[in-house]
């Protein structure tokens, strides 16, 4: 017999009625009208341009707070060092009466860098029986004859028309010094903003190439035997004076190196009292001003005699 299974009735669950949620109305955001950008008038445009150029000069920027001051490496400042050297060259060519002598010349950083880099080849080359025939750096004859730079060639020969040479020298890519070479005195003066930065042994190594190769160049490139007899292959001497040489903090070495050469060439011996740390900002701006106004194509100034004012104007 088959048992009948009882069918269980399943209870139908009634769906729960969900209460309608109350909608919260978000406040509408106000649409702000875009503000019109007010253009500020370009006041003191020349001043801002001078400050921008001054920051590109060597050393630290003299603008802003101490934390905002930036230090520029000398390798990035080489064009600006050479730019001011070219300004001095143009001043000497156009107004030689402003300088204490017409028998001076200014060299850029390529002279010192090339001579220091190639000094090893000069020492390793064997001389002849007269002590000559060594290998000089490329372009030495052009410097000796005053052919370079081409835009401001003096065509003056060292020892014949030139008695004194000014040049900047870079040390380990973080410090600048200036040298003054006196051919008649066979002596070199080194001006350094921070004497303790370069030790005596390091300075001897830096100056060895100039002390040896400058007298050798005078003998090697002499056109007559009389001129060769006038000079000798004996090395020059040098000194680094500290008395009467303005000193300053690190970062202004490039500015001071250029001003050492400029002041001495203009006849400010000893250096003027206005050449000090207090006036570094004004000196830096003045140098940027001179670089800007001496660039080719500038015709906005008729009378440029005011550019040769002495450092007393900074006081």
XYZ file of C-alpha atoms in Angstrom:
315
model
C 0.000 0.000 0.000
C 1.133 3.334 -0.828
C 1.073 5.845 1.918
C -0.272 9.182 0.987
C 2.037 11.957 1.850
C 0.479 14.935 3.360
C 1.076 18.039 1.476
C 2.424 20.701 3.728
C 1.112 24.086 2.998
C 3.830 26.658 2.876
C 3.025 29.890 4.472
C 3.368 32.785 2.178
C 5.493 35.503 3.671
C 4.097 38.900 3.175
C 6.709 41.394 1.967
C 7.581 44.053 4.448
C 6.551 47.450 3.530
C 9.550 49.753 3.555
C 9.006 53.189 4.843
C 9.865 55.835 2.308
C 13.062 57.649 3.137
C 12.978 61.324 3.580
C 15.052 63.039 0.987
C 17.506 65.499 2.329
C 17.866 68.386 0.034
C 21.444 69.539 -0.368
C 21.983 73.238 -0.384
C 22.785 74.562 -3.768
C 26.304 75.809 -4.248
C 26.624 79.314 -5.369
C 28.383 79.645 -8.628
C 31.046 82.247 -8.163
C 31.780 84.413 -11.074
C 35.381 84.156 -12.234
C 37.352 87.096 -11.028
C 38.946 89.223 -13.619
C 42.697 89.078 -13.401
C 44.085 92.476 -12.770
C 47.316 93.090 -14.616
C 49.821 94.898 -12.521
C 51.605 97.750 -14.241
C 55.186 96.995 -15.136
C 56.879 99.300 -12.762
C 60.657 99.442 -12.548
C 61.132 97.019 -15.435
C 64.797 97.922 -15.784
C 65.354 97.342 -12.093
C 63.856 93.872 -12.265
C 65.958 93.060 -15.302
C 69.103 94.218 -13.534
C 68.258 92.101 -10.498
C 67.701 89.064 -12.679
C 71.067 89.589 -14.355
C 72.723 90.174 -11.014
C 71.511 86.813 -9.746
C 73.229 85.191 -12.705
C 76.547 86.690 -11.712
C 78.862 84.565 -9.656
C 78.315 83.970 -5.979
C 75.181 84.085 -3.923
C 72.112 86.099 -4.615
C 71.837 89.169 -2.429
C 68.062 89.244 -2.569
C 65.524 87.689 -0.194
C 66.024 86.191 3.218
C 68.924 84.037 4.255
C 66.991 80.820 3.583
C 66.081 82.032 0.101
C 69.608 82.860 -0.961
C 70.930 80.589 -3.672
C 74.519 79.724 -4.425
C 75.526 79.397 -8.047
C 78.371 77.166 -9.064
C 81.253 78.788 -10.916
C 80.904 76.419 -13.881
C 77.453 77.927 -14.559
C 78.807 81.438 -14.078
C 81.655 81.246 -16.567
C 79.734 83.150 -19.280
C 78.958 85.933 -16.794
C 82.571 86.174 -15.617
C 83.734 86.422 -19.222
C 80.934 88.885 -20.002
C 82.282 91.358 -17.452
C 85.850 90.773 -18.647
C 84.609 91.745 -22.117
C 83.056 94.888 -20.617
C 86.460 95.847 -19.212
C 88.042 95.165 -22.601
C 85.535 97.407 -24.347
C 86.030 100.166 -21.780
C 89.775 100.013 -22.250
C 89.480 100.151 -26.030
C 86.911 102.964 -26.139
C 88.166 104.997 -23.143
C 91.826 104.186 -22.453
C 92.259 107.411 -20.479
C 90.127 105.967 -17.660
C 92.763 103.346 -16.911
C 96.058 103.964 -15.182
C 98.053 102.600 -18.131
C 97.572 101.663 -21.775
C 99.984 98.752 -21.425
C 97.543 96.371 -19.706
C 95.245 93.619 -20.934
C 92.419 91.478 -19.544
C 92.140 87.724 -20.108
C 89.080 85.536 -19.514
C 88.832 82.230 -17.651
C 89.885 80.211 -20.736
C 93.458 81.401 -20.298
C 93.805 80.104 -16.744
C 91.814 76.931 -17.342
C 93.713 75.972 -20.488
C 97.129 76.693 -19.014
C 96.450 74.694 -15.871
C 94.995 71.742 -17.791
C 97.849 71.617 -20.314
C 100.667 72.199 -17.867
C 101.296 68.434 -17.555
C 101.933 68.181 -21.309
C 104.264 71.165 -21.100
C 106.309 69.561 -18.337
C 106.474 66.156 -20.031
C 107.676 67.553 -23.373
C 111.451 67.526 -23.836
C 113.205 70.840 -24.566
C 116.097 71.353 -26.972
C 119.632 72.357 -26.029
C 118.502 75.967 -25.514
C 115.711 74.958 -23.179
C 113.055 75.768 -25.788
C 110.785 73.631 -27.957
C 108.326 72.623 -25.254
C 104.670 72.166 -26.080
C 102.600 75.212 -25.185
C 98.796 75.174 -24.882
C 96.777 75.817 -28.019
C 96.137 79.488 -28.657
C 99.156 80.712 -26.692
C 100.504 82.639 -29.670
C 97.133 84.358 -30.213
C 97.140 85.536 -26.590
C 100.745 86.649 -26.848
C 100.076 88.680 -30.010
C 96.731 90.116 -28.824
C 94.772 88.576 -31.700
C 91.998 87.206 -29.512
C 89.215 87.933 -28.833
C 88.454 88.858 -32.425
C 85.695 91.355 -31.571
C 88.078 93.333 -29.348
C 91.562 92.441 -30.557
C 94.259 94.764 -29.224
C 97.064 93.484 -31.494
C 99.471 94.271 -28.674
C 102.348 91.922 -27.917
C 103.280 90.777 -24.431
C 106.502 92.333 -23.233
C 106.582 94.803 -26.142
C 103.245 96.618 -25.844
C 101.818 94.886 -22.749
C 103.430 95.014 -19.299
C 100.570 93.880 -17.045
C 97.965 91.128 -17.356
C 94.762 90.609 -15.341
C 92.923 87.267 -15.291
C 90.429 85.343 -13.089
C 91.361 81.851 -11.872
C 88.939 79.165 -10.685
C 89.818 76.741 -7.892
C 88.111 73.326 -7.742
C 84.993 74.701 -9.351
C 83.853 76.470 -6.161
C 86.079 79.524 -5.663
C 87.425 82.442 -7.717
C 90.642 84.402 -7.278
C 92.224 87.150 -9.375
C 95.838 87.427 -10.522
C 97.862 90.421 -11.676
C 100.941 89.511 -13.734
C 103.682 92.139 -13.947
C 106.116 91.285 -16.755
C 108.769 93.928 -15.942
C 108.809 92.943 -12.255
C 108.595 89.202 -13.081
C 106.083 88.951 -10.279
C 102.424 87.864 -9.822
C 100.015 89.194 -7.178
C 97.084 87.024 -6.091
C 93.935 88.627 -4.687
C 91.775 86.248 -2.662
C 88.496 86.995 -0.895
C 88.994 84.144 1.627
C 92.638 83.417 2.339
C 91.907 80.324 4.418
C 89.969 78.672 1.597
C 93.147 77.807 -0.344
C 96.147 76.531 1.575
C 99.709 77.574 0.763
C 100.502 74.182 -0.801
C 97.373 74.283 -2.967
C 98.135 77.825 -4.087
C 101.688 76.815 -5.013
C 100.263 74.090 -7.240
C 97.806 76.516 -8.863
C 100.422 79.163 -9.559
C 103.148 76.814 -10.807
C 101.846 76.811 -14.377
C 101.743 80.627 -14.596
C 105.100 81.122 -12.879
C 106.787 78.775 -15.346
C 104.930 79.170 -18.640
C 104.621 82.967 -18.783
C 108.412 83.576 -18.853
C 108.828 80.635 -21.215
C 106.235 82.106 -23.600
C 108.026 85.458 -23.626
C 111.293 83.790 -24.676
C 109.775 81.240 -27.059
C 107.644 83.742 -28.985
C 110.180 86.573 -29.099
C 110.757 87.683 -32.676
C 114.401 88.727 -32.297
C 117.428 87.503 -30.383
C 117.586 90.822 -28.535
C 114.152 90.218 -27.066
C 115.106 86.676 -26.070
C 118.160 87.973 -24.215
C 115.949 90.525 -22.448
C 113.948 87.723 -20.798
C 114.986 84.496 -19.139
C 113.436 81.122 -18.413
C 113.646 81.649 -14.668
C 110.218 81.276 -13.034
C 108.358 84.318 -11.795
C 107.630 84.910 -8.110
C 104.250 85.473 -6.526
C 102.574 86.710 -3.340
C 99.107 86.735 -1.817
C 98.707 89.958 0.178
C 96.122 90.240 2.939
C 96.656 93.785 4.221
C 94.460 96.295 2.430
C 92.620 93.615 0.420
C 88.826 93.661 1.032
C 87.522 90.404 2.452
C 83.991 89.024 2.440
C 81.930 85.906 3.133
C 81.782 82.914 0.805
C 79.594 83.278 -2.238
C 80.790 86.693 -3.420
C 84.163 85.459 -4.684
C 83.345 86.056 -8.358
C 82.192 89.615 -7.787
C 85.234 90.429 -5.671
C 87.675 88.834 -8.145
C 86.325 90.983 -10.968
C 86.308 94.123 -8.844
C 89.884 93.515 -7.668
C 91.040 93.665 -11.281
C 88.817 96.576 -12.239
C 89.767 98.793 -9.284
C 93.482 98.110 -9.668
C 93.384 98.741 -13.433
C 91.523 102.020 -12.869
C 94.213 103.141 -10.438
C 92.453 102.612 -7.102
C 95.466 101.612 -5.018
C 94.792 100.969 -2.222
C 91.293 99.706 -2.825
C 88.576 102.286 -2.014
C 86.683 102.130 1.260
C 83.374 101.735 -0.626
C 84.596 98.343 -1.855
C 83.286 96.380 1.119
C 80.735 93.770 2.140
C 78.098 96.387 2.964
C 77.923 97.496 -0.675
C 78.061 94.062 -2.329
C 74.419 94.243 -3.414
C 74.877 97.631 -5.106
C 78.144 96.511 -6.702
C 76.469 93.382 -8.058
C 73.591 95.380 -9.546
C 76.021 97.890 -11.067
C 77.949 95.071 -12.737
C 74.730 93.602 -14.164
C 73.796 97.087 -15.361
C 77.130 97.472 -17.149
C 76.868 94.052 -18.800
C 73.374 94.879 -20.053
C 74.292 98.287 -21.443
C 77.475 97.104 -23.127
C 75.779 94.298 -25.070
C 75.869 94.733 -28.868
C 72.882 96.526 -30.333
C 72.107 98.656 -27.288
C 71.423 102.201 -28.489
C 69.234 103.546 -25.740
C 71.909 105.620 -24.007
C 73.714 108.461 -25.690
C 76.141 109.431 -22.971
C 77.932 106.392 -21.561
C 80.527 108.360 -19.642
C 78.506 107.902 -16.451
C 79.270 104.165 -16.528
C 82.860 104.834 -15.555
C 82.039 106.411 -12.197
C 84.172 105.292 -9.298
C 83.036 103.128 -6.435
C 82.278 106.148 -4.257
C 78.865 106.278 -5.925
C 77.941 103.138 -3.966
C 78.478 104.818 -0.623
